[in-house]
PDB file of C-alpha atoms in Angstrom:
ATOM      1  CA  UNK T   1       6.281  22.605   1.918  1.00  0.00           C
ATOM      2  CA  UNK T   2       5.650  26.077   3.349  1.00  0.00           C
ATOM      3  CA  UNK T   3       3.440  26.422   6.401  1.00  0.00           C
ATOM      4  CA  UNK T   4       0.882  28.428   4.407  1.00  0.00           C
ATOM      5  CA  UNK T   5       0.570  25.718   1.749  1.00  0.00           C
ATOM      6  CA  UNK T   6       0.323  23.066   4.453  1.00  0.00           C
ATOM      7  CA  UNK T   7      -2.523  24.889   6.200  1.00  0.00           C
ATOM      8  CA  UNK T   8      -4.391  25.479   2.922  1.00  0.00           C
ATOM      9  CA  UNK T   9      -4.004  21.837   1.833  1.00  0.00           C
ATOM     10  CA  UNK T  10      -5.158  20.582   5.242  1.00  0.00           C
ATOM     11  CA  UNK T  11      -8.208  22.874   5.402  1.00  0.00           C
ATOM     12  CA  UNK T  12      -9.261  22.003   1.841  1.00  0.00           C
ATOM     13  CA  UNK T  13      -8.878  18.301   2.620  1.00  0.00           C
ATOM     14  CA  UNK T  14     -11.109  18.480   5.685  1.00  0.00           C
ATOM     15  CA  UNK T  15     -13.719  20.353   3.633  1.00  0.00           C
ATOM     16  CA  UNK T  16     -13.452  17.667   0.931  1.00  0.00           C
ATOM     17  CA  UNK T  17     -13.910  14.858   3.460  1.00  0.00           C
ATOM     18  CA  UNK T  18     -16.972  16.583   4.911  1.00  0.00           C
ATOM     19  CA  UNK T  19     -18.157  17.250   1.357  1.00  0.00           C
ATOM     20  CA  UNK T  20     -18.272  13.503   0.735  1.00  0.00           C
ATOM     21  CA  UNK T  21     -20.871  13.153   3.468  1.00  0.00           C
ATOM     22  CA  UNK T  22     -22.883  16.122   2.213  1.00  0.00           C
ATOM     23  CA  UNK T  23     -22.866  15.036  -1.444  1.00  0.00           C
ATOM     24  CA  UNK T  24     -23.845  11.472  -0.601  1.00  0.00           C
ATOM     25  CA  UNK T  25     -26.627  12.540   1.746  1.00  0.00           C
ATOM     26  CA  UNK T  26     -27.851  15.157  -0.744  1.00  0.00           C
ATOM     27  CA  UNK T  27     -27.942  12.619  -3.583  1.00  0.00           C
ATOM     28  CA  UNK T  28     -29.740   9.930  -1.599  1.00  0.00           C
ATOM     29  CA  UNK T  29     -32.165  12.358   0.035  1.00  0.00           C
ATOM     30  CA  UNK T  30     -33.093  14.724  -2.803  1.00  0.00           C
ATOM     31  CA  UNK T  31     -32.586  12.675  -6.001  1.00  0.00           C
ATOM     32  CA  UNK T  32     -33.684   9.266  -7.256  1.00  0.00           C
ATOM     33  CA  UNK T  33     -30.268   7.575  -7.450  1.00  0.00           C
ATOM     34  CA  UNK T  34     -29.976   4.420  -5.351  1.00  0.00           C
ATOM     35  CA  UNK T  35     -27.092   3.686  -2.973  1.00  0.00           C
ATOM     36  CA  UNK T  36     -25.502   0.958  -5.122  1.00  0.00           C
ATOM     37  CA  UNK T  37     -25.506   3.137  -8.247  1.00  0.00           C
ATOM     38  CA  UNK T  38     -24.090   6.045  -6.267  1.00  0.00           C
ATOM     39  CA  UNK T  39     -21.295   3.762  -5.049  1.00  0.00           C
ATOM     40  CA  UNK T  40     -20.182   2.533  -8.477  1.00  0.00           C
ATOM     41  CA  UNK T  41     -20.420   5.981 -10.101  1.00  0.00           C
ATOM     42  CA  UNK T  42     -18.386   7.451  -7.224  1.00  0.00           C
ATOM     43  CA  UNK T  43     -15.689   4.775  -7.498  1.00  0.00           C
ATOM     44  CA  UNK T  44     -15.420   5.015 -11.291  1.00  0.00           C
ATOM     45  CA  UNK T  45     -15.224   8.828 -11.091  1.00  0.00           C
ATOM     46  CA  UNK T  46     -12.502   8.458  -8.449  1.00  0.00           C
ATOM     47  CA  UNK T  47     -10.574   6.086 -10.738  1.00  0.00           C
ATOM     48  CA  UNK T  48     -10.686   8.575 -13.611  1.00  0.00           C
ATOM     49  CA  UNK T  49      -9.673  11.553 -11.446  1.00  0.00           C
ATOM     50  CA  UNK T  50      -6.805   9.701  -9.749  1.00  0.00           C
ATOM     51  CA  UNK T  51      -5.632   8.180 -13.039  1.00  0.00           C
ATOM     52  CA  UNK T  52      -5.438  11.662 -14.557  1.00  0.00           C
ATOM     53  CA  UNK T  53      -3.556  13.008 -11.526  1.00  0.00           C
ATOM     54  CA  UNK T  54      -1.009  10.168 -11.640  1.00  0.00           C
ATOM     55  CA  UNK T  55      -0.668  10.335 -15.418  1.00  0.00           C
ATOM     56  CA  UNK T  56      -0.189  14.101 -15.585  1.00  0.00           C
ATOM     57  CA  UNK T  57       2.031  14.310 -12.498  1.00  0.00           C
ATOM     58  CA  UNK T  58       4.183  11.197 -12.860  1.00  0.00           C
ATOM     59  CA  UNK T  59       3.659  10.140 -16.462  1.00  0.00           C
ATOM     60  CA  UNK T  60       3.215   6.471 -15.489  1.00  0.00           C
ATOM     61  CA  UNK T  61       0.453   3.894 -15.695  1.00  0.00           C
ATOM     62  CA  UNK T  62      -1.506   2.900 -12.593  1.00  0.00           C
ATOM     63  CA  UNK T  63      -0.205  -0.472 -11.402  1.00  0.00           C
ATOM     64  CA  UNK T  64       0.058  -0.073  -7.616  1.00  0.00           C
ATOM     65  CA  UNK T  65      -2.463  -1.158  -4.995  1.00  0.00           C
ATOM     66  CA  UNK T  66      -3.732  -4.506  -3.732  1.00  0.00           C
ATOM     67  CA  UNK T  67      -6.944  -6.508  -3.852  1.00  0.00           C
ATOM     68  CA  UNK T  68      -7.297  -6.665  -0.069  1.00  0.00           C
ATOM     69  CA  UNK T  69      -7.029  -2.890   0.227  1.00  0.00           C
ATOM     70  CA  UNK T  70      -9.470  -2.501  -2.657  1.00  0.00           C
ATOM     71  CA  UNK T  71     -11.945  -4.752  -0.825  1.00  0.00           C
ATOM     72  CA  UNK T  72     -11.638  -2.587   2.299  1.00  0.00           C
ATOM     73  CA  UNK T  73     -12.112   0.535   0.173  1.00  0.00           C
ATOM     74  CA  UNK T  74     -15.230  -0.936  -1.421  1.00  0.00           C
ATOM     75  CA  UNK T  75     -16.625  -2.019   1.957  1.00  0.00           C
ATOM     76  CA  UNK T  76     -16.194   1.553   3.190  1.00  0.00           C
ATOM     77  CA  UNK T  77     -17.808   3.105   0.096  1.00  0.00           C
ATOM     78  CA  UNK T  78     -20.701   0.637   0.118  1.00  0.00           C
ATOM     79  CA  UNK T  79     -21.476   0.957   3.833  1.00  0.00           C
ATOM     80  CA  UNK T  80     -21.106   4.746   3.561  1.00  0.00           C
ATOM     81  CA  UNK T  81     -23.661   5.018   0.750  1.00  0.00           C
ATOM     82  CA  UNK T  82     -26.275   2.695   2.228  1.00  0.00           C
ATOM     83  CA  UNK T  83     -25.905   4.282   5.689  1.00  0.00           C
ATOM     84  CA  UNK T  84     -26.683   7.734   4.300  1.00  0.00           C
ATOM     85  CA  UNK T  85     -30.091   6.581   3.132  1.00  0.00           C
ATOM     86  CA  UNK T  86     -30.976   6.630   6.843  1.00  0.00           C
ATOM     87  CA  UNK T  87     -28.647   9.104   8.596  1.00  0.00           C
ATOM     88  CA  UNK T  88     -28.215  12.901   8.656  1.00  0.00           C
ATOM     89  CA  UNK T  89     -24.867  14.184   7.367  1.00  0.00           C
ATOM     90  CA  UNK T  90     -23.465  15.256  10.740  1.00  0.00           C
ATOM     91  CA  UNK T  91     -24.454  12.076  12.579  1.00  0.00           C
ATOM     92  CA  UNK T  92     -23.051   9.901   9.801  1.00  0.00           C
ATOM     93  CA  UNK T  93     -19.718  11.736   9.746  1.00  0.00           C
ATOM     94  CA  UNK T  94     -19.454  11.521  13.539  1.00  0.00           C
ATOM     95  CA  UNK T  95     -20.028   7.750  13.505  1.00  0.00           C
ATOM     96  CA  UNK T  96     -17.692   7.275  10.540  1.00  0.00           C
ATOM     97  CA  UNK T  97     -14.690   9.143  11.901  1.00  0.00           C
ATOM     98  CA  UNK T  98     -15.256   7.859  15.414  1.00  0.00           C
ATOM     99  CA  UNK T  99     -15.078   4.295  14.066  1.00  0.00           C
ATOM    100  CA  UNK T 100     -11.989   5.117  11.985  1.00  0.00           C
ATOM    101  CA  UNK T 101     -10.098   6.468  14.978  1.00  0.00           C
ATOM    102  CA  UNK T 102     -11.273   3.626  17.238  1.00  0.00           C
ATOM    103  CA  UNK T 103     -10.060   1.072  14.690  1.00  0.00           C
ATOM    104  CA  UNK T 104      -6.627   2.642  14.389  1.00  0.00           C
ATOM    105  CA  UNK T 105      -6.244   3.132  18.147  1.00  0.00           C
ATOM    106  CA  UNK T 106      -7.424  -0.437  18.753  1.00  0.00           C
ATOM    107  CA  UNK T 107      -4.896  -1.731  16.253  1.00  0.00           C
ATOM    108  CA  UNK T 108      -2.080  -0.033  18.129  1.00  0.00           C
ATOM    109  CA  UNK T 109      -3.308  -1.412  21.439  1.00  0.00           C
ATOM    110  CA  UNK T 110      -3.608  -4.949  20.036  1.00  0.00           C
ATOM    111  CA  UNK T 111      -0.018  -4.847  18.816  1.00  0.00           C
ATOM    112  CA  UNK T 112       1.519  -3.735  22.073  1.00  0.00           C
ATOM    113  CA  UNK T 113       0.822  -0.034  22.472  1.00  0.00           C
ATOM    114  CA  UNK T 114      -0.183   0.554  26.073  1.00  0.00           C
ATOM    115  CA  UNK T 115      -2.590   3.291  27.105  1.00  0.00           C
ATOM    116  CA  UNK T 116      -2.097   5.662  30.014  1.00  0.00           C
ATOM    117  CA  UNK T 117      -4.876   6.272  32.516  1.00  0.00           C
ATOM    118  CA  UNK T 118      -6.031   9.450  30.769  1.00  0.00           C
ATOM    119  CA  UNK T 119      -6.113   7.630  27.442  1.00  0.00           C
ATOM    120  CA  UNK T 120      -8.272   4.887  28.944  1.00  0.00           C
ATOM    121  CA  UNK T 121     -10.548   7.584  30.352  1.00  0.00           C
ATOM    122  CA  UNK T 122     -10.758   9.089  26.875  1.00  0.00           C
ATOM    123  CA  UNK T 123     -11.741   5.752  25.344  1.00  0.00           C
ATOM    124  CA  UNK T 124     -14.433   5.247  27.975  1.00  0.00           C
ATOM    125  CA  UNK T 125     -15.718   8.782  27.362  1.00  0.00           C
ATOM    126  CA  UNK T 126     -15.882   8.191  23.609  1.00  0.00           C
ATOM    127  CA  UNK T 127     -17.618   4.829  24.092  1.00  0.00           C
ATOM    128  CA  UNK T 128     -20.151   6.406  26.470  1.00  0.00           C
ATOM    129  CA  UNK T 129     -20.856   9.106  23.873  1.00  0.00           C
ATOM    130  CA  UNK T 130     -21.463   6.457  21.203  1.00  0.00           C
ATOM    131  CA  UNK T 131     -23.801   4.480  23.474  1.00  0.00           C
ATOM    132  CA  UNK T 132     -25.660   7.663  24.398  1.00  0.00           C
ATOM    133  CA  UNK T 133     -26.079   8.563  20.729  1.00  0.00           C
ATOM    134  CA  UNK T 134     -27.477   5.149  19.797  1.00  0.00           C
ATOM    135  CA  UNK T 135     -29.765   4.586  22.798  1.00  0.00           C
ATOM    136  CA  UNK T 136     -33.439   4.368  21.777  1.00  0.00           C
ATOM    137  CA  UNK T 137     -35.302   7.650  21.800  1.00  0.00           C
ATOM    138  CA  UNK T 138     -37.063  10.211  19.647  1.00  0.00           C
ATOM    139  CA  UNK T 139     -33.802  11.714  18.344  1.00  0.00           C
ATOM    140  CA  UNK T 140     -31.843   8.472  18.104  1.00  0.00           C
ATOM    141  CA  UNK T 141     -30.403   7.777  14.633  1.00  0.00           C
ATOM    142  CA  UNK T 142     -31.421   4.689  12.674  1.00  0.00           C
ATOM    143  CA  UNK T 143     -29.811   1.633  14.250  1.00  0.00           C
ATOM    144  CA  UNK T 144     -29.375  -0.037  10.865  1.00  0.00           C
ATOM    145  CA  UNK T 145     -27.864   3.081   9.342  1.00  0.00           C
ATOM    146  CA  UNK T 146     -25.580   3.522  12.345  1.00  0.00           C
ATOM    147  CA  UNK T 147     -24.376  -0.072  12.062  1.00  0.00           C
ATOM    148  CA  UNK T 148     -23.610   0.379   8.383  1.00  0.00           C
ATOM    149  CA  UNK T 149     -21.688   3.597   9.036  1.00  0.00           C
ATOM    150  CA  UNK T 150     -19.707   2.070  11.899  1.00  0.00           C
ATOM    151  CA  UNK T 151     -18.806  -0.806   9.580  1.00  0.00           C
ATOM    152  CA  UNK T 152     -17.757   1.696   6.923  1.00  0.00           C
ATOM    153  CA  UNK T 153     -15.537   3.423   9.489  1.00  0.00           C
ATOM    154  CA  UNK T 154     -13.873   0.152  10.480  1.00  0.00           C
ATOM    155  CA  UNK T 155     -13.259  -0.628   6.785  1.00  0.00           C
ATOM    156  CA  UNK T 156     -11.730   2.818   6.213  1.00  0.00           C
ATOM    157  CA  UNK T 157      -9.549   2.387   9.300  1.00  0.00           C
ATOM    158  CA  UNK T 158      -8.296  -0.953   7.944  1.00  0.00           C
ATOM    159  CA  UNK T 159      -7.689   0.638   4.540  1.00  0.00           C
ATOM    160  CA  UNK T 160      -5.727   3.464   6.162  1.00  0.00           C
ATOM    161  CA  UNK T 161      -3.622   1.048   8.218  1.00  0.00           C
ATOM    162  CA  UNK T 162      -2.823  -1.066   5.164  1.00  0.00           C
ATOM    163  CA  UNK T 163      -1.870   2.032   3.196  1.00  0.00           C
ATOM    164  CA  UNK T 164       0.745   3.371   5.618  1.00  0.00           C
ATOM    165  CA  UNK T 165       3.585   1.397   4.032  1.00  0.00           C
ATOM    166  CA  UNK T 166       2.123   0.634   0.632  1.00  0.00           C
ATOM    167  CA  UNK T 167       4.393   2.813  -1.511  1.00  0.00           C
ATOM    168  CA  UNK T 168       3.560   6.104  -3.228  1.00  0.00           C
ATOM    169  CA  UNK T 169       0.160   7.027  -1.751  1.00  0.00           C
ATOM    170  CA  UNK T 170      -1.621   8.593  -4.740  1.00  0.00           C
ATOM    171  CA  UNK T 171      -0.630   5.833  -7.177  1.00  0.00           C
ATOM    172  CA  UNK T 172      -1.561   3.207  -4.582  1.00  0.00           C
ATOM    173  CA  UNK T 173      -4.952   4.840  -4.021  1.00  0.00           C
ATOM    174  CA  UNK T 174      -5.558   5.012  -7.785  1.00  0.00           C
ATOM    175  CA  UNK T 175      -4.767   1.301  -8.088  1.00  0.00           C
ATOM    176  CA  UNK T 176      -7.047   0.437  -5.188  1.00  0.00           C
ATOM    177  CA  UNK T 177      -9.905   2.468  -6.682  1.00  0.00           C
ATOM    178  CA  UNK T 178      -9.411   0.636  -9.984  1.00  0.00           C
ATOM    179  CA  UNK T 179      -9.497  -2.757  -8.265  1.00  0.00           C
ATOM    180  CA  UNK T 180     -12.639  -1.745  -6.338  1.00  0.00           C
ATOM    181  CA  UNK T 181     -14.619  -1.329  -9.579  1.00  0.00           C
ATOM    182  CA  UNK T 182     -15.359  -5.091 -10.006  1.00  0.00           C
ATOM    183  CA  UNK T 183     -16.681  -5.293  -6.429  1.00  0.00           C
ATOM    184  CA  UNK T 184     -18.955  -2.306  -7.071  1.00  0.00           C
ATOM    185  CA  UNK T 185     -20.075  -3.833 -10.383  1.00  0.00           C
ATOM    186  CA  UNK T 186     -21.112  -7.056  -8.613  1.00  0.00           C
ATOM    187  CA  UNK T 187     -23.104  -4.985  -6.103  1.00  0.00           C
ATOM    188  CA  UNK T 188     -24.811  -3.088  -8.927  1.00  0.00           C
ATOM    189  CA  UNK T 189     -25.801  -6.313 -10.691  1.00  0.00           C
ATOM    190  CA  UNK T 190     -27.101  -7.814  -7.434  1.00  0.00           C
ATOM    191  CA  UNK T 191     -29.256  -4.734  -6.757  1.00  0.00           C
ATOM    192  CA  UNK T 192     -30.309  -4.165 -10.381  1.00  0.00           C
ATOM    193  CA  UNK T 193     -34.062  -4.566  -9.661  1.00  0.00           C
ATOM    194  CA  UNK T 194     -33.860  -1.537  -7.329  1.00  0.00           C
ATOM    195  CA  UNK T 195     -31.540   0.553  -9.515  1.00  0.00           C
ATOM    196  CA  UNK T 196     -32.517   4.156 -10.178  1.00  0.00           C
ATOM    197  CA  UNK T 197     -30.612   6.985 -11.830  1.00  0.00           C
ATOM    198  CA  UNK T 198     -31.163  10.637 -12.558  1.00  0.00           C
ATOM    199  CA  UNK T 199     -28.964  13.441 -13.803  1.00  0.00           C
ATOM    200  CA  UNK T 200     -28.539  15.254 -10.485  1.00  0.00           C
ATOM    201  CA  UNK T 201     -27.839  12.055  -8.565  1.00  0.00           C
ATOM    202  CA  UNK T 202     -25.176  10.971 -11.036  1.00  0.00           C
ATOM    203  CA  UNK T 203     -23.699  14.473 -10.935  1.00  0.00           C
ATOM    204  CA  UNK T 204     -23.411  14.384  -7.155  1.00  0.00           C
ATOM    205  CA  UNK T 205     -21.814  10.926  -7.332  1.00  0.00           C
ATOM    206  CA  UNK T 206     -19.272  12.131  -9.914  1.00  0.00           C
ATOM    207  CA  UNK T 207     -18.438  15.148  -7.761  1.00  0.00           C
ATOM    208  CA  UNK T 208     -18.049  12.891  -4.728  1.00  0.00           C
ATOM    209  CA  UNK T 209     -15.735  10.501  -6.559  1.00  0.00           C
ATOM    210  CA  UNK T 210     -13.685  12.922  -8.631  1.00  0.00           C
ATOM    211  CA  UNK T 211     -13.474  15.986  -6.385  1.00  0.00           C
ATOM    212  CA  UNK T 212     -14.046  15.197  -2.721  1.00  0.00           C
ATOM    213  CA  UNK T 213     -12.529  11.696  -3.028  1.00  0.00           C
ATOM    214  CA  UNK T 214      -9.966  11.779  -5.863  1.00  0.00           C
ATOM    215  CA  UNK T 215      -8.677  15.346  -5.524  1.00  0.00           C
ATOM    216  CA  UNK T 216      -9.363  15.294  -1.769  1.00  0.00           C
ATOM    217  CA  UNK T 217      -7.139  12.262  -1.239  1.00  0.00           C
ATOM    218  CA  UNK T 218      -4.395  13.786  -3.394  1.00  0.00           C
ATOM    219  CA  UNK T 219      -4.512  16.951  -1.258  1.00  0.00           C
ATOM    220  CA  UNK T 220      -4.476  14.868   1.916  1.00  0.00           C
ATOM    221  CA  UNK T 221      -1.373  12.958   0.878  1.00  0.00           C
ATOM    222  CA  UNK T 222       0.289  16.275   0.102  1.00  0.00           C
ATOM    223  CA  UNK T 223      -0.609  17.578   3.559  1.00  0.00           C
ATOM    224  CA  UNK T 224       0.537  14.379   5.286  1.00  0.00           C
ATOM    225  CA  UNK T 225       4.123  15.121   4.270  1.00  0.00           C
ATOM    226  CA  UNK T 226       4.100  18.075   6.672  1.00  0.00           C
ATOM    227  CA  UNK T 227       1.991  16.622   9.492  1.00  0.00           C
ATOM    228  CA  UNK T 228       2.941  14.334  12.333  1.00  0.00           C
ATOM    229  CA  UNK T 229       0.783  11.231  12.750  1.00  0.00           C
ATOM    230  CA  UNK T 230      -0.978  12.641  15.810  1.00  0.00           C
ATOM    231  CA  UNK T 231      -1.588  15.966  14.076  1.00  0.00           C
ATOM    232  CA  UNK T 232      -3.081  14.143  11.088  1.00  0.00           C
ATOM    233  CA  UNK T 233      -5.361  12.145  13.369  1.00  0.00           C
ATOM    234  CA  UNK T 234      -6.416  15.212  15.342  1.00  0.00           C
ATOM    235  CA  UNK T 235      -7.359  17.468  12.422  1.00  0.00           C
ATOM    236  CA  UNK T 236      -9.720  14.786  11.114  1.00  0.00           C
ATOM    237  CA  UNK T 237     -11.836  15.316  14.219  1.00  0.00           C
ATOM    238  CA  UNK T 238     -13.008  18.559  12.587  1.00  0.00           C
ATOM    239  CA  UNK T 239     -14.759  16.691   9.753  1.00  0.00           C
ATOM    240  CA  UNK T 240     -17.967  15.755  11.640  1.00  0.00           C
ATOM    241  CA  UNK T 241     -18.339  19.365  12.791  1.00  0.00           C
ATOM    242  CA  UNK T 242     -17.909  20.695   9.235  1.00  0.00           C
ATOM    243  CA  UNK T 243     -20.355  18.073   7.935  1.00  0.00           C
ATOM    244  CA  UNK T 244     -22.900  18.964  10.627  1.00  0.00           C
ATOM    245  CA  UNK T 245     -22.616  22.662   9.765  1.00  0.00           C
ATOM    246  CA  UNK T 246     -22.983  21.861   6.068  1.00  0.00           C
ATOM    247  CA  UNK T 247     -26.021  19.711   6.822  1.00  0.00           C
ATOM    248  CA  UNK T 248     -27.698  22.653   8.550  1.00  0.00           C
ATOM    249  CA  UNK T 249     -26.874  25.139   5.775  1.00  0.00           C
ATOM    250  CA  UNK T 250     -27.373  23.013   2.662  1.00  0.00           C
ATOM    251  CA  UNK T 251     -29.717  20.206   3.731  1.00  0.00           C
ATOM    252  CA  UNK T 252     -31.877  21.886   6.347  1.00  0.00           C
ATOM    253  CA  UNK T 253     -30.946  19.303   8.982  1.00  0.00           C
ATOM    254  CA  UNK T 254     -31.484  19.880  12.678  1.00  0.00           C
ATOM    255  CA  UNK T 255     -28.803  19.477  15.341  1.00  0.00           C
ATOM    256  CA  UNK T 256     -30.219  17.821  18.456  1.00  0.00           C
ATOM    257  CA  UNK T 257     -28.988  18.135  22.023  1.00  0.00           C
ATOM    258  CA  UNK T 258     -28.288  14.385  21.998  1.00  0.00           C
ATOM    259  CA  UNK T 259     -25.983  14.793  18.989  1.00  0.00           C
ATOM    260  CA  UNK T 260     -24.141  17.749  20.534  1.00  0.00           C
ATOM    261  CA  UNK T 261     -23.487  15.889  23.798  1.00  0.00           C
ATOM    262  CA  UNK T 262     -22.465  12.712  21.964  1.00  0.00           C
ATOM    263  CA  UNK T 263     -20.155  14.657  19.636  1.00  0.00           C
ATOM    264  CA  UNK T 264     -18.454  16.356  22.588  1.00  0.00           C
ATOM    265  CA  UNK T 265     -17.968  13.005  24.360  1.00  0.00           C
ATOM    266  CA  UNK T 266     -16.790  11.047  21.300  1.00  0.00           C
ATOM    267  CA  UNK T 267     -14.516  13.685  19.784  1.00  0.00           C
ATOM    268  CA  UNK T 268     -13.242  14.837  23.174  1.00  0.00           C
ATOM    269  CA  UNK T 269     -12.494  11.279  24.247  1.00  0.00           C
ATOM    270  CA  UNK T 270     -10.610  10.469  21.042  1.00  0.00           C
ATOM    271  CA  UNK T 271      -8.681  13.739  21.260  1.00  0.00           C
ATOM    272  CA  UNK T 272      -7.666  12.842  24.814  1.00  0.00           C
ATOM    273  CA  UNK T 273      -6.258   9.535  23.588  1.00  0.00           C
ATOM    274  CA  UNK T 274      -4.404  11.174  20.706  1.00  0.00           C
ATOM    275  CA  UNK T 275      -2.930  14.076  22.670  1.00  0.00           C
ATOM    276  CA  UNK T 276      -1.726  11.844  25.491  1.00  0.00           C
ATOM    277  CA  UNK T 277      -0.170   9.470  22.975  1.00  0.00           C
ATOM    278  CA  UNK T 278       1.641  12.420  21.433  1.00  0.00           C
ATOM    279  CA  UNK T 279       3.099  13.372  24.827  1.00  0.00           C
ATOM    280  CA  UNK T 280       4.476   9.852  25.323  1.00  0.00           C
ATOM    281  CA  UNK T 281       6.024   9.508  21.835  1.00  0.00           C
TER     282      UNK T 281
END
């Protein structure tokens, strides 16, 4: 892949990932769709988009994936949707990607990867930023929403770790999305008394599933072929910043001093861990 194509694919992917946060927040803030309905519509739309990509590109049926990975994918999508009923786009994306990186870094540490002193300092800095963001105060985000988003980030980190050696990435993702549909259907039935739909909400959910999830993941797997692991981890740190900017422009959200300081501490701390790991590889 040429460097130009790699850069374009990477930039579009980061925009797509941030777009997921914006579309979800927009749907749950400005339309009548409920979080459970948004989740199942998003997953089904993702299935259709990924199935079409696999079918047109490879000419094969979708058979890859696993139930455990599908459960992690569903847990991410569910926590993500319910968290955004209570969180601004930028704050949610910061918590999500912070939890993803912490999960993947923690996994490496648990299985024998040792951290240098600067990496430990980075982890402490990131943890301090998270604590500072969640401490009670006028501008503190919802504790319940934050917990849901952190759980979604852990689930996405687990899904990402399981997917590293799971075969062809796009076909595997399509299979996992397909297997996640029954989980989402159970959630929809359980929350049926609170179900609500409208045209705009469903449209945002379809866009989230088909475009920013389905096509976004396909672009990401294309970009991953030209990125080192540490580069891939680092560029994802841009997503909360893009989501925060989009929240200001499209949702009229305010950026607080608390969020700016927390973002600098969390993203800076994680970057310190990643860059120092790259130097020791």
